[in-house]
GROMACS .gro file of C-alpha atoms in nm:
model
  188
    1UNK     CA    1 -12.258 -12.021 -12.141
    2UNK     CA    2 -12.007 -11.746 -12.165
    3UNK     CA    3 -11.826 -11.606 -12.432
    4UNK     CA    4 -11.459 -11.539 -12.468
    5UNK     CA    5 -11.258 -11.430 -12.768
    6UNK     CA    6 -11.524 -11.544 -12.980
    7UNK     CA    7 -11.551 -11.912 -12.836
    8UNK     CA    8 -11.857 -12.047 -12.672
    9UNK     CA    9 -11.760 -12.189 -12.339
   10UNK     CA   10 -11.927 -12.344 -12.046
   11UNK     CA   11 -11.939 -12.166 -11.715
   12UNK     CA   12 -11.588 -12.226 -11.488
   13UNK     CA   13 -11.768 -12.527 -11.253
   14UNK     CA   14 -12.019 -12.726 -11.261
   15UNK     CA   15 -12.228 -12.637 -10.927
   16UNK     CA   16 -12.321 -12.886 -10.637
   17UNK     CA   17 -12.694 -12.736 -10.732
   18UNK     CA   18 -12.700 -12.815 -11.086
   19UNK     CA   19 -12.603 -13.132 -11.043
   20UNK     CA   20 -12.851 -13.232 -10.813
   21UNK     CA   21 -13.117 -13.099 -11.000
   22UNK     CA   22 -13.021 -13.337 -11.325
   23UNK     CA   23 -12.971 -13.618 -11.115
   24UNK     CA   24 -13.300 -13.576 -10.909
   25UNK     CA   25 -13.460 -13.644 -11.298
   26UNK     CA   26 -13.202 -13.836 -11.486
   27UNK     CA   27 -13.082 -14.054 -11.163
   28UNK     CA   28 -13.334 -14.071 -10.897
   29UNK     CA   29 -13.187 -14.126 -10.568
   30UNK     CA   30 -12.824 -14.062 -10.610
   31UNK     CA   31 -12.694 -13.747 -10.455
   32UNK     CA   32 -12.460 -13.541 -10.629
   33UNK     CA   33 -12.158 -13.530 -10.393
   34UNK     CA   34 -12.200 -13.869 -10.401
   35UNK     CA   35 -12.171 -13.970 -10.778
   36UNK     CA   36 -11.914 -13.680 -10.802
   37UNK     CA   37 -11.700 -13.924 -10.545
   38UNK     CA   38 -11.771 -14.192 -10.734
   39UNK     CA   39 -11.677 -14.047 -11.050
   40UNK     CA   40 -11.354 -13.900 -10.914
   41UNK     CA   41 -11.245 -14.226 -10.742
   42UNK     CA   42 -11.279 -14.425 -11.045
   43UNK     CA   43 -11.073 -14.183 -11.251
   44UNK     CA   44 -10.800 -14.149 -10.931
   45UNK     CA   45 -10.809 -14.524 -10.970
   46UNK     CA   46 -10.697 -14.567 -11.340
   47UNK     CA   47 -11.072 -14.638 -11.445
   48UNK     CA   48 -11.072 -14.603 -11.832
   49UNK     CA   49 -11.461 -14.514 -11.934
   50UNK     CA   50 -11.512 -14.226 -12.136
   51UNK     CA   51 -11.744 -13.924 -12.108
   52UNK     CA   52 -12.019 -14.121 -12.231
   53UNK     CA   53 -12.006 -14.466 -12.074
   54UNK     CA   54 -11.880 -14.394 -11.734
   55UNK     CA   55 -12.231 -14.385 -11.589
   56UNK     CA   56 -12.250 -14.773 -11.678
   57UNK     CA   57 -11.895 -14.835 -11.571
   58UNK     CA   58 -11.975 -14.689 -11.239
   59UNK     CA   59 -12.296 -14.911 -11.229
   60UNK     CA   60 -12.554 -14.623 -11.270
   61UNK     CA   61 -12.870 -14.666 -11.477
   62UNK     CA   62 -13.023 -14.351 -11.577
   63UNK     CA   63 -13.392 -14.332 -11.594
   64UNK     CA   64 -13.380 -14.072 -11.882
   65UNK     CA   65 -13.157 -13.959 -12.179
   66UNK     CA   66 -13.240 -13.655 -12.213
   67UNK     CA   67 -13.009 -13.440 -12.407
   68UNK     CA   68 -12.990 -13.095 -12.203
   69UNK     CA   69 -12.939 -13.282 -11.872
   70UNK     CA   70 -12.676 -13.581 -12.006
   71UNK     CA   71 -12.434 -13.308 -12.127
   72UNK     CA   72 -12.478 -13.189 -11.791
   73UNK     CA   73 -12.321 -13.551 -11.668
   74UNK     CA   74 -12.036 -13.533 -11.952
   75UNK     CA   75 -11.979 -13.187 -11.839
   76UNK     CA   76 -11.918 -13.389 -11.500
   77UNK     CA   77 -11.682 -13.580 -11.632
   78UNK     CA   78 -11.476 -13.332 -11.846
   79UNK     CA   79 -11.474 -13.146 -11.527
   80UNK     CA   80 -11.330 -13.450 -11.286
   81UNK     CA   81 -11.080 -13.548 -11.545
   82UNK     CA   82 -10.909 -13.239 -11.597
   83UNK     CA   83 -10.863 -13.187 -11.172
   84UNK     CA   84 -10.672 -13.550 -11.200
   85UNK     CA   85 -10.520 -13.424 -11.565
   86UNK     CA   86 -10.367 -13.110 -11.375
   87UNK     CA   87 -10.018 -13.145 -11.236
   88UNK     CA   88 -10.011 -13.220 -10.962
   89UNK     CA   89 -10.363 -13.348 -10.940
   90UNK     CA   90 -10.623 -13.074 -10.766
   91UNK     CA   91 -10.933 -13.282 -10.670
   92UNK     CA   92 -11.248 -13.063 -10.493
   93UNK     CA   93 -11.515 -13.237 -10.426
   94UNK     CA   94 -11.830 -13.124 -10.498
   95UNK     CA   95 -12.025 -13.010 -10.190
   96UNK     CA   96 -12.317 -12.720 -10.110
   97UNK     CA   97 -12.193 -12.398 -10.126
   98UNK     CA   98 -12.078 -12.267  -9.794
   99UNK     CA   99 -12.388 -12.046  -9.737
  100UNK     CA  100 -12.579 -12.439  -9.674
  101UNK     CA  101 -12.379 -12.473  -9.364
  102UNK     CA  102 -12.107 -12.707  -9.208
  103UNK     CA  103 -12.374 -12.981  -9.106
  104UNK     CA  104 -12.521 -13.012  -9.482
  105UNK     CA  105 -12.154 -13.000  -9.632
  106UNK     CA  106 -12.001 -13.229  -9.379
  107UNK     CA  107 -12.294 -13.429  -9.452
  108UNK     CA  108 -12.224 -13.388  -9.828
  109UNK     CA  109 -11.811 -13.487  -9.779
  110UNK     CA  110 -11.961 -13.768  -9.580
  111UNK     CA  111 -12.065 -13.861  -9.871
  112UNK     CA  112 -11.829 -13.842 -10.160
  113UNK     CA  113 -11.608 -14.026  -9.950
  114UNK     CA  114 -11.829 -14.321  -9.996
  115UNK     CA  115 -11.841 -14.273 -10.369
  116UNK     CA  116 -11.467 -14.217 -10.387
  117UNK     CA  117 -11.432 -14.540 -10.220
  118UNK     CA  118 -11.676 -14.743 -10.466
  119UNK     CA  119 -11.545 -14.547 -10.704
  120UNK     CA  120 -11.179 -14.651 -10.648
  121UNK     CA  121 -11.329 -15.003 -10.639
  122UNK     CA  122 -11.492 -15.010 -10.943
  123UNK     CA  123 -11.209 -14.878 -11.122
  124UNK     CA  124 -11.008 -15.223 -11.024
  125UNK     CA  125 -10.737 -15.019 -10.862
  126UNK     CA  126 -10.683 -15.273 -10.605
  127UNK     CA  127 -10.629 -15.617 -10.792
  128UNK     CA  128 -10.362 -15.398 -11.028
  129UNK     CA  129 -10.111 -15.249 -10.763
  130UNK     CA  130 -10.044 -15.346 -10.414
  131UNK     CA  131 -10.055 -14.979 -10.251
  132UNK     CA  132  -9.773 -14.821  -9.977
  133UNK     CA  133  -9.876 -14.794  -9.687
  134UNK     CA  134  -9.968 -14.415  -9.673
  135UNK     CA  135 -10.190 -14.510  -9.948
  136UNK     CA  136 -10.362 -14.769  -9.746
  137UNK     CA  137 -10.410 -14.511  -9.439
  138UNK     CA  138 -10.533 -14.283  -9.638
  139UNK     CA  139 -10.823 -14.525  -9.766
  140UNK     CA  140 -10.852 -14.605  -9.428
  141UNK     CA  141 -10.910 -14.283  -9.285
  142UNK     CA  142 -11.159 -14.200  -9.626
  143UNK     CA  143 -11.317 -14.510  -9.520
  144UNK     CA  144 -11.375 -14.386  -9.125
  145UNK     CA  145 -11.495 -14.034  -9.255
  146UNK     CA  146 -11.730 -14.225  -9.483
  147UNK     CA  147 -11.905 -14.442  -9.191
  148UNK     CA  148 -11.914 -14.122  -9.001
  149UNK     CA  149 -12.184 -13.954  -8.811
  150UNK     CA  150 -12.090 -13.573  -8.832
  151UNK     CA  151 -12.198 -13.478  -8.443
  152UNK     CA  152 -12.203 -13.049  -8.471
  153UNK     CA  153 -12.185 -12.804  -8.170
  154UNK     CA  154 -12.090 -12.466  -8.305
  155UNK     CA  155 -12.117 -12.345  -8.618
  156UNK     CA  156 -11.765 -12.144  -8.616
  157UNK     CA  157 -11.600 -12.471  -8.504
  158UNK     CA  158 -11.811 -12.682  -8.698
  159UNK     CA  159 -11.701 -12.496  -8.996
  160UNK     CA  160 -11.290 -12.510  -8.912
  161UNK     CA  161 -11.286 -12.863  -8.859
  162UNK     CA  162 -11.480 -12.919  -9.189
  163UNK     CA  163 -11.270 -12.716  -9.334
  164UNK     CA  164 -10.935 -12.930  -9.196
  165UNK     CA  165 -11.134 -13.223  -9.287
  166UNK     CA  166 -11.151 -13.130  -9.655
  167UNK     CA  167 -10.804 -13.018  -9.679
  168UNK     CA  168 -10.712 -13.366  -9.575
  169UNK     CA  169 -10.956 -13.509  -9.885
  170UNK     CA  170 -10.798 -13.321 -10.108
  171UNK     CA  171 -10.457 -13.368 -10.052
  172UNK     CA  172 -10.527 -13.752  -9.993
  173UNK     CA  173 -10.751 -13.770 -10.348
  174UNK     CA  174 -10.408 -13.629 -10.519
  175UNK     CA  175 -10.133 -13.818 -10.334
  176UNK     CA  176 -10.336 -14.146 -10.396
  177UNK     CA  177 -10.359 -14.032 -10.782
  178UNK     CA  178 -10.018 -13.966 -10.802
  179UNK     CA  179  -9.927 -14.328 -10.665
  180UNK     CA  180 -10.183 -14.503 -10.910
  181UNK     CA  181 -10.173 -14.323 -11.190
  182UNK     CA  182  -9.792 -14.472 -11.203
  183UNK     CA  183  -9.948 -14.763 -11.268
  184UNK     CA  184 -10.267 -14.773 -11.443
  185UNK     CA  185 -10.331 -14.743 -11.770
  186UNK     CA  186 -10.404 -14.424 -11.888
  187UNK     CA  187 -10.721 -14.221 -11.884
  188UNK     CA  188 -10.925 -14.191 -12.298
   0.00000   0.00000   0.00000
């Protein structure tokens, strides 16, 4: 915690680190980039849970309640919300730090696409809106990077074309916000 102007305030972003140390004890089994895709497709997707319920709206059990580490998932939350509450919407997702290396990070966006996906899903998306059809090829091409098999040759490479990759992600993540947020209800 830091301390400005005489308010207590948590640090800028929550890291790809701390969250998979909570989860590894609070939700065995689920990786962080992961449930950070699947927390940021359900809210791209209209899904209405608040910061403490949208574990069981996204089908989660946790194993635990402990205090310390369950802010750490609300912090999650607050966090995801406010990059789909900015205008226009300015979604990261939450991957190792660059020093872990293209292969573990394209690993990692591997996998937030498949949460984004379930994600989107579970927030009923779908059966609300039909979608244009730049929305619907840019699930598409979410869904192909998500059944992907990262295949890495040089790291300097490697790292552009993640890097290209994750531009795309983001600016997909927003666009398809933009388009369902038109019609869904609003976020709590």
């Amino acid at each position: 915690m830091r301390t400005i102007g005489g308010d207590t305030m948590e640090p800028t972003c929550l890291t790809h680190i701390e969250l998979a140390d909570t989860l590894r004890t609070l939700v065995p089994g689920v990786d962080a980039s992961d449930l950070h895709g699947s927390l940021s497709g359900y809210l791209c997707g209209g899904g209405d849970a608040g910061a403490d319920d949208w574990l069981d709206a996204l089908q989660i059990d946790t194993d635990s309640a402990e205090s310390a580490r369950h802010r750490i998932l609300q912090r999650l939350y607050r966090e995801c919300r406010a990059q789909f509450a900015a205008v226009p919407a300015s979604v990261d997702p939450l991957l190792p730090s660059p020093a872990a290396g293209p292969r573990r990070r394209g690993d990692a966006l591997v996998e937030w696409c498949r949460g984004f996906l379930g994600g989107v899903g579970l927030s009923a998306a779908m059966a609300r809106t039909g979608l244009s059809a730049e929305a619907r090829e840019i699930l598409d091409d979410f869904g192909t990077i998500a059944a992907s098999r990262l295949e890495y040759a040089e790291a300097r490479d490697d790292e552009q074309a993640l890097d290209e990759v994750l531009a795309f992600v983001r600016t997909g993540a927003a666009m398809l916000h933009r388009e369902l947020s038109r019609r869904a209800a609003p976020l709590h």
